[in-house]
Amino acid sequence: MIFYPFSKRFFPCPQLILGSAFNWGIIMAYAQTQNTIPLEAWHIYFIATCWTISYDTIYALSDIFDDIRLKINSSARLFGNNLIGIIAFFEALMLLGLLIIGFKHGGSLAYGVLLFACGAWMMQQLYFLNIYIKKNVCHEQSYISNISYQNRVKFFITEFQKHHWVGFCVFIAFCILKFF
């Protein structure tokens, strides 16, 4: 975790470092409880890292212009004009991975429907993010916006915070997978 702030200076996608560090607990939990690290642990780790990259890229949009000014890296800067498509790619990998786990463990229709609803919500969020970005954000060095800095920051942080609902849906999906 200590490397994340420094990675913003040297690594083009520090959200990958953040996702790797945040989700290392998955590997540690499997190692502790099973005395081994099965392939499924790495699968879940990959899924969680994809999700972290996607939601933290949304957060990175809140300070993208500070990052440009300070010449530090972020996935929001790296992805540039392809930002929405790349976030969608990582979210699709996450959902696909969760569906594979569900299929492997005999997931019910409720599991699939919940993940579908989660995916639909993420697509809707990306749709509105795309509209907002096209209207208010330019990924080039020079930037002119018709909204205040505080409103822009607040918007992206609010969108980032909404991802707690994704986490809740995944938690309920795993409960369904385990108990039903």
Coordinates of N, CA and C in Angstrom, one line a residue, residues 65 128-139 143-148 152 155-156:
F65 N -7.2 17.3 -13.3 CA -6.5 18.5 -13.7 C -5.4 18.9 -12.8
F128 N -24.2 8.2 -18.3 CA -24.3 9.5 -17.8 C -23.0 10.1 -17.5
L129 N -22.0 9.3 -17.2 CA -20.6 9.9 -17.0 C -20.1 10.4 -18.4
N130 N -20.4 9.6 -19.4 CA -20.0 10.0 -20.7 C -20.6 11.3 -21.2
I131 N -21.8 11.5 -20.9 CA -22.5 12.8 -21.2 C -21.8 13.9 -20.5
Y132 N -21.6 13.7 -19.2 CA -21.0 14.7 -18.3 C -19.6 15.1 -18.8
I133 N -18.8 14.0 -19.1 CA -17.5 14.3 -19.5 C -17.4 15.0 -20.8
K134 N -18.2 14.6 -21.7 CA -18.2 15.3 -23.0 C -18.6 16.8 -22.9
K135 N -19.5 17.1 -21.9 CA -20.0 18.4 -21.7 C -19.0 19.3 -20.9
N136 N -18.3 18.7 -20.0 CA -17.5 19.5 -19.0 C -16.0 19.2 -18.9
V137 N -15.5 18.2 -19.5 CA -14.2 17.8 -19.3 C -13.4 17.6 -20.6
C138 N -12.2 18.2 -20.7 CA -11.4 18.0 -21.8 C -10.1 17.4 -21.3
H139 N -9.6 16.4 -22.0 CA -8.4 15.6 -21.5 C -7.1 16.3 -22.0
Y143 N -7.8 23.7 -20.5 CA -9.1 23.2 -20.1 C -10.0 24.5 -19.8
I144 N -11.2 24.5 -20.3 CA -12.2 25.5 -20.0 C -13.5 24.8 -19.7
S145 N -14.1 25.1 -18.5 CA -15.3 24.4 -18.1 C -16.3 25.5 -17.8
N146 N -17.6 25.1 -18.0 CA -18.6 26.0 -17.6 C -19.2 25.7 -16.2
I147 N -18.6 24.8 -15.5 CA -19.0 24.5 -14.1 C -17.8 24.8 -13.2
S148 N -18.1 25.0 -11.9 CA -17.0 25.2 -11.0 C -16.2 24.0 -10.6
R152 N -17.5 20.0 -10.1 CA -16.9 18.9 -10.9 C -16.4 17.8 -10.0
F155 N -19.2 15.9 -8.3 CA -19.9 15.0 -9.2 C -19.1 13.7 -9.2
F156 N -17.8 13.7 -9.5 CA -17.1 12.5 -9.7 C -16.9 11.7 -8.4

